[in-house]
Amino acid sequence: MKKEYISQATLKRLPQYLRIIKDKKNEDVKNISSTEIATILRLNPIQVRKDLALVSRTDGKPGVGFNTQELIQDLEEALNLNNITDAVIIGAGKLGQALLNYKGFEKNLNILMAFDNDKNKCDNKKIFFIDKMEKKIIENNVQIGIITVPKENAQNVCDIMIKSGIKAIWNFAPINLKVPENIAVKNEDLSTSLVILLKKLKEKGV
C-alpha cells in the first residue's frame, strides 16, 4: 500500500470513488477506468487519475483500467475502513436518534450508546442520562464522539469528551470547537450545506 500524503480535497473525493466502484462491482464489472469514474461524477479525469495514483497499488492497465476488487481494497485501506470503531452520541434529539438508528455505519462505526440531559429520552439501554457519559466513555475506551447538542452546550460536551479519552469528534453543532492539536474534528455545518445547495439551484436557473 502506498504511503502518500492525501490532501483534504482528495480525501473528500475518495469516498465518492469508492461508492461508484462498489456499485460497478455489484454489477459484476471487473475493471473500471479513471475516465469512467470521472464521467459518472462529472470530475476532471486527470484529477481522478492523480487521486487514485495516491492510493492504488497499481497505475491501472492502459485500455483496461483498474481491477474493481483491488481498487476497493486500496480505497478502504486508505480511508481506514477496515476496522470497526466504537463511538458515542451526545444529544439524543431527532438528529442524534436518527444517527443512532442508522444502519449504514455498521461496517465501520459502532455507535454504542447516546447521552442526553432529558431523562424522558433515556432508556438505560442505548440512551443514558448525561451524568453517565464520562464513566461509560472511559469504561468502553471509546475513540469517537458525535456531538448533536445545541451550540451553547457543544464546547462543554467537547471538553468532557476529551477529558474522557475521546480522540476524534464528529461535530453537528454550528460552532467551531476549541480542541488540542492531537484531537481530530470534522464539522458538519448543515446550514452552510443548505446555502451551497440553494446557490447551485440558482445557478441552474431554477
mmCIF file with all atom_site columns, C-alpha atoms in Angstrom:
data_model
loop_
_atom_site.group_PDB
_atom_site.id
_atom_site.type_symbol
_atom_site.label_atom_id
_atom_site.label_alt_id
_atom_site.label_comp_id
_atom_site.label_asym_id
_atom_site.label_entity_id
_atom_site.label_seq_id
_atom_site.pdbx_PDB_ins_code
_atom_site.Cartn_x
_atom_site.Cartn_y
_atom_site.Cartn_z
_atom_site.occupancy
_atom_site.B_iso_or_equiv
_atom_site.pdbx_formal_charge
_atom_site.auth_seq_id
_atom_site.auth_comp_id
_atom_site.auth_asym_id
_atom_site.auth_atom_id
_atom_site.pdbx_PDB_model_num
ATOM 1   C CA . MET A 1 1   ? 0.000   0.000  0.000   1.00 0.00 ? 1   MET A CA 1
ATOM 2   C CA . LYS A 1 2   ? 1.343   3.416  -0.929  1.00 0.00 ? 2   LYS A CA 1
ATOM 3   C CA . LYS A 1 3   ? 2.070   5.836  1.918   1.00 0.00 ? 3   LYS A CA 1
ATOM 4   C CA . GLU A 1 4   ? 1.464   9.181  0.237   1.00 0.00 ? 4   GLU A CA 1
ATOM 5   C CA . TYR A 1 5   ? 0.175   12.390 1.770   1.00 0.00 ? 5   TYR A CA 1
ATOM 6   C CA . ILE A 1 6   ? -3.512  12.783 0.950   1.00 0.00 ? 6   ILE A CA 1
ATOM 7   C CA . SER A 1 7   ? -4.904  16.328 0.933   1.00 0.00 ? 7   SER A CA 1
ATOM 8   C CA . GLN A 1 8   ? -8.282  17.172 2.452   1.00 0.00 ? 8   GLN A CA 1
ATOM 9   C CA . ALA A 1 9   ? -9.683  17.889 -1.010  1.00 0.00 ? 9   ALA A CA 1
ATOM 10  C CA . THR A 1 10  ? -8.653  14.444 -2.254  1.00 0.00 ? 10  THR A CA 1
ATOM 11  C CA . LEU A 1 11  ? -9.889  12.822 0.952   1.00 0.00 ? 11  LEU A CA 1
ATOM 12  C CA . LYS A 1 12  ? -13.357 14.215 0.275   1.00 0.00 ? 12  LYS A CA 1
ATOM 13  C CA . ARG A 1 13  ? -13.391 12.677 -3.210  1.00 0.00 ? 13  ARG A CA 1
ATOM 14  C CA . LEU A 1 14  ? -12.162 9.189  -2.300  1.00 0.00 ? 14  LEU A CA 1
ATOM 15  C CA . PRO A 1 15  ? -15.446 8.030  -0.683  1.00 0.00 ? 15  PRO A CA 1
ATOM 16  C CA . GLN A 1 16  ? -17.268 9.063  -3.872  1.00 0.00 ? 16  GLN A CA 1
ATOM 17  C CA . TYR A 1 17  ? -14.911 6.913  -5.927  1.00 0.00 ? 17  TYR A CA 1
ATOM 18  C CA . LEU A 1 18  ? -15.415 4.014  -3.537  1.00 0.00 ? 18  LEU A CA 1
ATOM 19  C CA . ARG A 1 19  ? -19.201 4.225  -3.835  1.00 0.00 ? 19  ARG A CA 1
ATOM 20  C CA . ILE A 1 20  ? -19.071 4.237  -7.641  1.00 0.00 ? 20  ILE A CA 1
ATOM 21  C CA . ILE A 1 21  ? -16.624 1.346  -7.799  1.00 0.00 ? 21  ILE A CA 1
ATOM 22  C CA . LYS A 1 22  ? -18.664 -0.751 -5.350  1.00 0.00 ? 22  LYS A CA 1
ATOM 23  C CA . ASP A 1 23  ? -21.775 -0.140 -7.459  1.00 0.00 ? 23  ASP A CA 1
ATOM 24  C CA . LYS A 1 24  ? -19.883 -1.313 -10.556 1.00 0.00 ? 24  LYS A CA 1
ATOM 25  C CA . LYS A 1 25  ? -18.565 -4.401 -8.771  1.00 0.00 ? 25  LYS A CA 1
ATOM 26  C CA . ASN A 1 26  ? -22.137 -5.257 -7.740  1.00 0.00 ? 26  ASN A CA 1
ATOM 27  C CA . GLU A 1 27  ? -22.980 -5.099 -11.445 1.00 0.00 ? 27  GLU A CA 1
ATOM 28  C CA . ASP A 1 28  ? -20.215 -7.676 -11.994 1.00 0.00 ? 28  ASP A CA 1
ATOM 29  C CA . VAL A 1 29  ? -17.899 -5.134 -13.647 1.00 0.00 ? 29  VAL A CA 1
ATOM 30  C CA . LYS A 1 30  ? -14.331 -6.439 -13.319 1.00 0.00 ? 30  LYS A CA 1
ATOM 31  C CA . ASN A 1 31  ? -12.412 -3.329 -14.371 1.00 0.00 ? 31  ASN A CA 1
ATOM 32  C CA . ILE A 1 32  ? -13.032 0.403  -14.357 1.00 0.00 ? 32  ILE A CA 1
ATOM 33  C CA . SER A 1 33  ? -11.056 3.362  -15.711 1.00 0.00 ? 33  SER A CA 1
ATOM 34  C CA . SER A 1 34  ? -10.405 6.714  -14.047 1.00 0.00 ? 34  SER A CA 1
ATOM 35  C CA . THR A 1 35  ? -12.110 8.348  -17.046 1.00 0.00 ? 35  THR A CA 1
ATOM 36  C CA . GLU A 1 36  ? -15.286 6.354  -16.431 1.00 0.00 ? 36  GLU A CA 1
ATOM 37  C CA . ILE A 1 37  ? -15.298 7.341  -12.757 1.00 0.00 ? 37  ILE A CA 1
ATOM 38  C CA . ALA A 1 38  ? -14.726 10.974 -13.708 1.00 0.00 ? 38  ALA A CA 1
ATOM 39  C CA . THR A 1 39  ? -17.600 10.903 -16.209 1.00 0.00 ? 39  THR A CA 1
ATOM 40  C CA . ILE A 1 40  ? -20.045 9.495  -13.648 1.00 0.00 ? 40  ILE A CA 1
ATOM 41  C CA . LEU A 1 41  ? -19.063 12.081 -11.023 1.00 0.00 ? 41  LEU A CA 1
ATOM 42  C CA . ARG A 1 42  ? -18.595 14.944 -13.507 1.00 0.00 ? 42  ARG A CA 1
ATOM 43  C CA . LEU A 1 43  ? -14.998 15.463 -12.433 1.00 0.00 ? 43  LEU A CA 1
ATOM 44  C CA . ASN A 1 44  ? -11.770 16.118 -14.290 1.00 0.00 ? 44  ASN A CA 1
ATOM 45  C CA . PRO A 1 45  ? -10.316 12.750 -15.444 1.00 0.00 ? 45  PRO A CA 1
ATOM 46  C CA . ILE A 1 46  ? -6.764  13.974 -14.750 1.00 0.00 ? 46  ILE A CA 1
ATOM 47  C CA . GLN A 1 47  ? -7.705  14.801 -11.159 1.00 0.00 ? 47  GLN A CA 1
ATOM 48  C CA . VAL A 1 48  ? -9.319  11.392 -10.648 1.00 0.00 ? 48  VAL A CA 1
ATOM 49  C CA . ARG A 1 49  ? -6.221  9.682  -12.081 1.00 0.00 ? 49  ARG A CA 1
ATOM 50  C CA . LYS A 1 50  ? -3.951  11.653 -9.715  1.00 0.00 ? 50  LYS A CA 1
ATOM 51  C CA . ASP A 1 51  ? -6.158  10.830 -6.713  1.00 0.00 ? 51  ASP A CA 1
ATOM 52  C CA . LEU A 1 52  ? -6.183  7.114  -7.469  1.00 0.00 ? 52  LEU A CA 1
ATOM 53  C CA . ALA A 1 53  ? -2.417  7.115  -8.013  1.00 0.00 ? 53  ALA A CA 1
ATOM 54  C CA . LEU A 1 54  ? -2.035  8.104  -4.347  1.00 0.00 ? 54  LEU A CA 1
ATOM 55  C CA . VAL A 1 55  ? -3.859  5.049  -3.038  1.00 0.00 ? 55  VAL A CA 1
ATOM 56  C CA . SER A 1 56  ? -3.805  2.323  -5.686  1.00 0.00 ? 56  SER A CA 1
ATOM 57  C CA . ARG A 1 57  ? -1.192  -0.454 -5.643  1.00 0.00 ? 57  ARG A CA 1
ATOM 58  C CA . THR A 1 58  ? -1.176  -0.282 -9.471  1.00 0.00 ? 58  THR A CA 1
ATOM 59  C CA . ASP A 1 59  ? -1.482  2.503  -12.027 1.00 0.00 ? 59  ASP A CA 1
ATOM 60  C CA . GLY A 1 60  ? -4.240  0.799  -13.969 1.00 0.00 ? 60  GLY A CA 1
ATOM 61  C CA . LYS A 1 61  ? -3.717  -1.035 -17.254 1.00 0.00 ? 61  LYS A CA 1
ATOM 62  C CA . PRO A 1 62  ? -3.983  1.003  -20.492 1.00 0.00 ? 62  PRO A CA 1
ATOM 63  C CA . GLY A 1 63  ? -7.257  0.211  -22.215 1.00 0.00 ? 63  GLY A CA 1
ATOM 64  C CA . VAL A 1 64  ? -8.374  -1.908 -19.241 1.00 0.00 ? 64  VAL A CA 1
ATOM 65  C CA . GLY A 1 65  ? -8.321  0.302  -16.182 1.00 0.00 ? 65  GLY A CA 1
ATOM 66  C CA . PHE A 1 66  ? -8.239  -0.776 -12.545 1.00 0.00 ? 66  PHE A CA 1
ATOM 67  C CA . ASN A 1 67  ? -9.397  -4.088 -11.139 1.00 0.00 ? 67  ASN A CA 1
ATOM 68  C CA . THR A 1 68  ? -12.500 -3.132 -9.164  1.00 0.00 ? 68  THR A CA 1
ATOM 69  C CA . GLN A 1 69  ? -11.893 -5.535 -6.276  1.00 0.00 ? 69  GLN A CA 1
ATOM 70  C CA . GLU A 1 70  ? -8.281  -4.428 -5.804  1.00 0.00 ? 70  GLU A CA 1
ATOM 71  C CA . LEU A 1 71  ? -9.219  -0.759 -6.053  1.00 0.00 ? 71  LEU A CA 1
ATOM 72  C CA . ILE A 1 72  ? -11.958 -1.181 -3.448  1.00 0.00 ? 72  ILE A CA 1
ATOM 73  C CA . GLN A 1 73  ? -9.437  -2.769 -1.088  1.00 0.00 ? 73  GLN A CA 1
ATOM 74  C CA . ASP A 1 74  ? -6.919  0.025  -1.665  1.00 0.00 ? 74  ASP A CA 1
ATOM 75  C CA . LEU A 1 75  ? -9.503  2.754  -1.093  1.00 0.00 ? 75  LEU A CA 1
ATOM 76  C CA . GLU A 1 76  ? -10.855 1.103  2.054   1.00 0.00 ? 76  GLU A CA 1
ATOM 77  C CA . GLU A 1 77  ? -7.334  0.823  3.439   1.00 0.00 ? 77  GLU A CA 1
ATOM 78  C CA . ALA A 1 78  ? -6.535  4.449  2.603   1.00 0.00 ? 78  ALA A CA 1
ATOM 79  C CA . LEU A 1 79  ? -9.774  5.574  4.284   1.00 0.00 ? 79  LEU A CA 1
ATOM 80  C CA . ASN A 1 80  ? -9.199  3.307  7.305   1.00 0.00 ? 80  ASN A CA 1
ATOM 81  C CA . LEU A 1 81  ? -12.462 1.456  6.675   1.00 0.00 ? 81  LEU A CA 1
ATOM 82  C CA . ASN A 1 82  ? -11.145 -1.995 7.507   1.00 0.00 ? 82  ASN A CA 1
ATOM 83  C CA . ASN A 1 83  ? -11.677 -1.572 11.237  1.00 0.00 ? 83  ASN A CA 1
ATOM 84  C CA . ILE A 1 84  ? -14.865 -1.036 13.215  1.00 0.00 ? 84  ILE A CA 1
ATOM 85  C CA . THR A 1 85  ? -14.505 1.910  15.612  1.00 0.00 ? 85  THR A CA 1
ATOM 86  C CA . ASP A 1 86  ? -16.707 2.473  18.652  1.00 0.00 ? 86  ASP A CA 1
ATOM 87  C CA . ALA A 1 87  ? -18.465 5.814  19.074  1.00 0.00 ? 87  ALA A CA 1
ATOM 88  C CA . VAL A 1 88  ? -20.987 7.590  21.294  1.00 0.00 ? 88  VAL A CA 1
ATOM 89  C CA . ILE A 1 89  ? -23.511 10.318 20.560  1.00 0.00 ? 89  ILE A CA 1
ATOM 90  C CA . ILE A 1 90  ? -24.135 13.265 22.862  1.00 0.00 ? 90  ILE A CA 1
ATOM 91  C CA . GLY A 1 91  ? -27.593 14.681 22.257  1.00 0.00 ? 91  GLY A CA 1
ATOM 92  C CA . ALA A 1 92  ? -30.476 12.265 21.699  1.00 0.00 ? 92  ALA A CA 1
ATOM 93  C CA . GLY A 1 93  ? -32.781 14.625 19.841  1.00 0.00 ? 93  GLY A CA 1
ATOM 94  C CA . LYS A 1 94  ? -34.147 13.836 16.385  1.00 0.00 ? 94  LYS A CA 1
ATOM 95  C CA . LEU A 1 95  ? -30.754 14.072 14.689  1.00 0.00 ? 95  LEU A CA 1
ATOM 96  C CA . GLY A 1 96  ? -28.968 12.125 17.409  1.00 0.00 ? 96  GLY A CA 1
ATOM 97  C CA . GLN A 1 97  ? -31.527 9.326  17.387  1.00 0.00 ? 97  GLN A CA 1
ATOM 98  C CA . ALA A 1 98  ? -31.500 9.212  13.581  1.00 0.00 ? 98  ALA A CA 1
ATOM 99  C CA . LEU A 1 99  ? -27.725 8.669  13.655  1.00 0.00 ? 99  LEU A CA 1
ATOM 100 C CA . LEU A 1 100 ? -28.062 6.145  16.484  1.00 0.00 ? 100 LEU A CA 1
ATOM 101 C CA . ASN A 1 101 ? -30.505 4.064  14.435  1.00 0.00 ? 101 ASN A CA 1
ATOM 102 C CA . TYR A 1 102 ? -28.809 4.498  11.042  1.00 0.00 ? 102 TYR A CA 1
ATOM 103 C CA . LYS A 1 103 ? -27.698 1.117  9.680   1.00 0.00 ? 103 LYS A CA 1
ATOM 104 C CA . GLY A 1 104 ? -25.250 2.441  7.118   1.00 0.00 ? 104 GLY A CA 1
ATOM 105 C CA . PHE A 1 105 ? -22.458 2.820  9.696   1.00 0.00 ? 105 PHE A CA 1
ATOM 106 C CA . GLU A 1 106 ? -22.387 -0.829 10.766  1.00 0.00 ? 106 GLU A CA 1
ATOM 107 C CA . LYS A 1 107 ? -19.316 -1.885 8.757   1.00 0.00 ? 107 LYS A CA 1
ATOM 108 C CA . ASN A 1 108 ? -17.113 0.935  10.030  1.00 0.00 ? 108 ASN A CA 1
ATOM 109 C CA . LEU A 1 109 ? -18.682 2.691  13.005  1.00 0.00 ? 109 LEU A CA 1
ATOM 110 C CA . ASN A 1 110 ? -20.276 1.002  16.002  1.00 0.00 ? 110 ASN A CA 1
ATOM 111 C CA . ILE A 1 111 ? -22.363 3.561  17.888  1.00 0.00 ? 111 ILE A CA 1
ATOM 112 C CA . LEU A 1 112 ? -22.518 2.032  21.338  1.00 0.00 ? 112 LEU A CA 1
ATOM 113 C CA . MET A 1 113 ? -24.889 4.487  23.002  1.00 0.00 ? 113 MET A CA 1
ATOM 114 C CA . ALA A 1 114 ? -26.165 8.046  23.254  1.00 0.00 ? 114 ALA A CA 1
ATOM 115 C CA . PHE A 1 115 ? -26.471 10.510 26.134  1.00 0.00 ? 115 PHE A CA 1
ATOM 116 C CA . ASP A 1 116 ? -28.962 13.276 26.837  1.00 0.00 ? 116 ASP A CA 1
ATOM 117 C CA . ASN A 1 117 ? -29.929 15.664 29.643  1.00 0.00 ? 117 ASN A CA 1
ATOM 118 C CA . ASP A 1 118 ? -33.629 14.820 29.228  1.00 0.00 ? 118 ASP A CA 1
ATOM 119 C CA . LYS A 1 119 ? -34.407 11.810 31.405  1.00 0.00 ? 119 LYS A CA 1
ATOM 120 C CA . ASN A 1 120 ? -37.581 11.163 29.411  1.00 0.00 ? 120 ASN A CA 1
ATOM 121 C CA . LYS A 1 121 ? -35.408 10.143 26.451  1.00 0.00 ? 121 LYS A CA 1
ATOM 122 C CA . CYS A 1 122 ? -33.242 7.776  28.472  1.00 0.00 ? 122 CYS A CA 1
ATOM 123 C CA . ASP A 1 123 ? -33.948 4.033  28.449  1.00 0.00 ? 123 ASP A CA 1
ATOM 124 C CA . ASN A 1 124 ? -30.658 2.936  30.092  1.00 0.00 ? 124 ASN A CA 1
ATOM 125 C CA . LYS A 1 125 ? -30.128 0.509  27.212  1.00 0.00 ? 125 LYS A CA 1
ATOM 126 C CA . LYS A 1 126 ? -28.980 2.696  24.323  1.00 0.00 ? 126 LYS A CA 1
ATOM 127 C CA . ILE A 1 127 ? -29.689 6.184  25.688  1.00 0.00 ? 127 ILE A CA 1
ATOM 128 C CA . PHE A 1 128 ? -28.320 7.233  29.064  1.00 0.00 ? 128 PHE A CA 1
ATOM 129 C CA . PHE A 1 129 ? -28.536 10.344 31.222  1.00 0.00 ? 129 PHE A CA 1
ATOM 130 C CA . ILE A 1 130 ? -25.704 12.781 30.571  1.00 0.00 ? 130 ILE A CA 1
ATOM 131 C CA . ASP A 1 131 ? -24.104 12.297 34.003  1.00 0.00 ? 131 ASP A CA 1
ATOM 132 C CA . LYS A 1 132 ? -23.033 8.763  32.964  1.00 0.00 ? 132 LYS A CA 1
ATOM 133 C CA . MET A 1 133 ? -21.193 9.963  29.864  1.00 0.00 ? 133 MET A CA 1
ATOM 134 C CA . GLU A 1 134 ? -17.653 10.293 31.221  1.00 0.00 ? 134 GLU A CA 1
ATOM 135 C CA . LYS A 1 135 ? -17.728 6.985  33.088  1.00 0.00 ? 135 LYS A CA 1
ATOM 136 C CA . LYS A 1 136 ? -19.079 4.959  30.160  1.00 0.00 ? 136 LYS A CA 1
ATOM 137 C CA . ILE A 1 137 ? -16.683 6.503  27.628  1.00 0.00 ? 137 ILE A CA 1
ATOM 138 C CA . ILE A 1 138 ? -13.746 5.534  29.844  1.00 0.00 ? 138 ILE A CA 1
ATOM 139 C CA . GLU A 1 139 ? -15.127 2.048  30.589  1.00 0.00 ? 139 GLU A CA 1
ATOM 140 C CA . ASN A 1 140 ? -15.601 1.264  26.894  1.00 0.00 ? 140 ASN A CA 1
ATOM 141 C CA . ASN A 1 141 ? -12.421 3.005  25.689  1.00 0.00 ? 141 ASN A CA 1
ATOM 142 C CA . VAL A 1 142 ? -14.451 4.923  23.098  1.00 0.00 ? 142 VAL A CA 1
ATOM 143 C CA . GLN A 1 143 ? -12.403 6.816  20.499  1.00 0.00 ? 143 GLN A CA 1
ATOM 144 C CA . ILE A 1 144 ? -15.046 8.813  18.601  1.00 0.00 ? 144 ILE A CA 1
ATOM 145 C CA . GLY A 1 145 ? -17.642 11.228 19.976  1.00 0.00 ? 145 GLY A CA 1
ATOM 146 C CA . ILE A 1 146 ? -20.544 12.606 17.936  1.00 0.00 ? 146 ILE A CA 1
ATOM 147 C CA . ILE A 1 147 ? -21.984 15.950 19.056  1.00 0.00 ? 147 ILE A CA 1
ATOM 148 C CA . THR A 1 148 ? -25.627 16.715 18.224  1.00 0.00 ? 148 THR A CA 1
ATOM 149 C CA . VAL A 1 149 ? -26.417 19.161 21.039  1.00 0.00 ? 149 VAL A CA 1
ATOM 150 C CA . PRO A 1 150 ? -27.295 22.881 20.713  1.00 0.00 ? 150 PRO A CA 1
ATOM 151 C CA . LYS A 1 151 ? -24.270 25.086 20.042  1.00 0.00 ? 151 LYS A CA 1
ATOM 152 C CA . GLU A 1 152 ? -24.349 26.648 23.511  1.00 0.00 ? 152 GLU A CA 1
ATOM 153 C CA . ASN A 1 153 ? -23.667 23.222 25.057  1.00 0.00 ? 153 ASN A CA 1
ATOM 154 C CA . ALA A 1 154 ? -21.268 21.877 22.435  1.00 0.00 ? 154 ALA A CA 1
ATOM 155 C CA . GLN A 1 155 ? -17.951 23.173 23.836  1.00 0.00 ? 155 GLN A CA 1
ATOM 156 C CA . ASN A 1 156 ? -18.679 21.843 27.324  1.00 0.00 ? 156 ASN A CA 1
ATOM 157 C CA . VAL A 1 157 ? -19.604 18.447 25.868  1.00 0.00 ? 157 VAL A CA 1
ATOM 158 C CA . CYS A 1 158 ? -16.437 18.528 23.768  1.00 0.00 ? 158 CYS A CA 1
ATOM 159 C CA . ASP A 1 159 ? -14.276 19.247 26.826  1.00 0.00 ? 159 ASP A CA 1
ATOM 160 C CA . ILE A 1 160 ? -15.783 16.315 28.742  1.00 0.00 ? 160 ILE A CA 1
ATOM 161 C CA . MET A 1 161 ? -15.267 14.019 25.754  1.00 0.00 ? 161 MET A CA 1
ATOM 162 C CA . ILE A 1 162 ? -11.582 14.918 25.516  1.00 0.00 ? 162 ILE A CA 1
ATOM 163 C CA . LYS A 1 163 ? -11.139 14.530 29.271  1.00 0.00 ? 163 LYS A CA 1
ATOM 164 C CA . SER A 1 164 ? -12.674 11.051 28.957  1.00 0.00 ? 164 SER A CA 1
ATOM 165 C CA . GLY A 1 165 ? -10.252 9.933  26.240  1.00 0.00 ? 165 GLY A CA 1
ATOM 166 C CA . ILE A 1 166 ? -12.099 10.726 23.010  1.00 0.00 ? 166 ILE A CA 1
ATOM 167 C CA . LYS A 1 167 ? -9.610  11.193 20.139  1.00 0.00 ? 167 LYS A CA 1
ATOM 168 C CA . ALA A 1 168 ? -11.921 12.249 17.298  1.00 0.00 ? 168 ALA A CA 1
ATOM 169 C CA . ILE A 1 169 ? -15.089 14.368 17.272  1.00 0.00 ? 169 ILE A CA 1
ATOM 170 C CA . TRP A 1 170 ? -17.813 14.487 14.639  1.00 0.00 ? 170 TRP A CA 1
ATOM 171 C CA . ASN A 1 171 ? -19.499 17.808 15.343  1.00 0.00 ? 171 ASN A CA 1
ATOM 172 C CA . PHE A 1 172 ? -23.004 18.656 14.104  1.00 0.00 ? 172 PHE A CA 1
ATOM 173 C CA . ALA A 1 173 ? -23.348 21.757 16.310  1.00 0.00 ? 173 ALA A CA 1
ATOM 174 C CA . PRO A 1 174 ? -22.957 25.080 14.414  1.00 0.00 ? 174 PRO A CA 1
ATOM 175 C CA . ILE A 1 175 ? -19.851 26.151 16.327  1.00 0.00 ? 175 ILE A CA 1
ATOM 176 C CA . ASN A 1 176 ? -16.074 25.922 15.878  1.00 0.00 ? 176 ASN A CA 1
ATOM 177 C CA . LEU A 1 177 ? -14.864 23.807 18.776  1.00 0.00 ? 177 LEU A CA 1
ATOM 178 C CA . LYS A 1 178 ? -11.632 24.583 20.613  1.00 0.00 ? 178 LYS A CA 1
ATOM 179 C CA . VAL A 1 179 ? -9.585  21.398 20.879  1.00 0.00 ? 179 VAL A CA 1
ATOM 180 C CA . PRO A 1 180 ? -5.930  20.400 21.381  1.00 0.00 ? 180 PRO A CA 1
ATOM 181 C CA . GLU A 1 181 ? -3.878  19.720 18.236  1.00 0.00 ? 181 GLU A CA 1
ATOM 182 C CA . ASN A 1 182 ? -3.932  15.956 18.828  1.00 0.00 ? 182 ASN A CA 1
ATOM 183 C CA . ILE A 1 183 ? -7.754  15.794 18.598  1.00 0.00 ? 183 ILE A CA 1
ATOM 184 C CA . ALA A 1 184 ? -9.342  15.248 15.182  1.00 0.00 ? 184 ALA A CA 1
ATOM 185 C CA . VAL A 1 185 ? -12.527 17.226 14.445  1.00 0.00 ? 185 VAL A CA 1
ATOM 186 C CA . LYS A 1 186 ? -14.914 17.031 11.484  1.00 0.00 ? 186 LYS A CA 1
ATOM 187 C CA . ASN A 1 187 ? -17.579 19.738 11.425  1.00 0.00 ? 187 ASN A CA 1
ATOM 188 C CA . GLU A 1 188 ? -20.888 19.149 9.661   1.00 0.00 ? 188 GLU A CA 1
ATOM 189 C CA . ASP A 1 189 ? -22.474 22.545 9.101   1.00 0.00 ? 189 ASP A CA 1
ATOM 190 C CA . LEU A 1 190 ? -25.958 21.751 7.792   1.00 0.00 ? 190 LEU A CA 1
ATOM 191 C CA . SER A 1 191 ? -26.870 25.417 7.349   1.00 0.00 ? 191 SER A CA 1
ATOM 192 C CA . THR A 1 192 ? -23.831 26.046 5.161   1.00 0.00 ? 192 THR A CA 1
ATOM 193 C CA . SER A 1 193 ? -24.619 22.942 3.112   1.00 0.00 ? 193 SER A CA 1
ATOM 194 C CA . LEU A 1 194 ? -28.127 24.263 2.527   1.00 0.00 ? 194 LEU A CA 1
ATOM 195 C CA . VAL A 1 195 ? -26.796 27.663 1.418   1.00 0.00 ? 195 VAL A CA 1
ATOM 196 C CA . ILE A 1 196 ? -24.467 25.961 -1.080  1.00 0.00 ? 196 ILE A CA 1
ATOM 197 C CA . LEU A 1 197 ? -27.358 23.857 -2.403  1.00 0.00 ? 197 LEU A CA 1
ATOM 198 C CA . LEU A 1 198 ? -29.578 26.930 -2.828  1.00 0.00 ? 198 LEU A CA 1
ATOM 199 C CA . LYS A 1 199 ? -26.752 28.732 -4.636  1.00 0.00 ? 199 LYS A CA 1
ATOM 200 C CA . LYS A 1 200 ? -26.384 25.781 -7.042  1.00 0.00 ? 200 LYS A CA 1
ATOM 201 C CA . LEU A 1 201 ? -30.131 25.783 -7.542  1.00 0.00 ? 201 LEU A CA 1
ATOM 202 C CA . LYS A 1 202 ? -29.987 29.444 -8.585  1.00 0.00 ? 202 LYS A CA 1
ATOM 203 C CA . GLU A 1 203 ? -27.085 28.744 -10.947 1.00 0.00 ? 203 GLU A CA 1
ATOM 204 C CA . LYS A 1 204 ? -29.276 26.153 -12.679 1.00 0.00 ? 204 LYS A CA 1
ATOM 205 C CA . GLY A 1 205 ? -31.765 28.929 -13.379 1.00 0.00 ? 205 GLY A CA 1
ATOM 206 C CA . VAL A 1 206 ? -34.500 27.499 -11.173 1.00 0.00 ? 206 VAL A CA 1
#
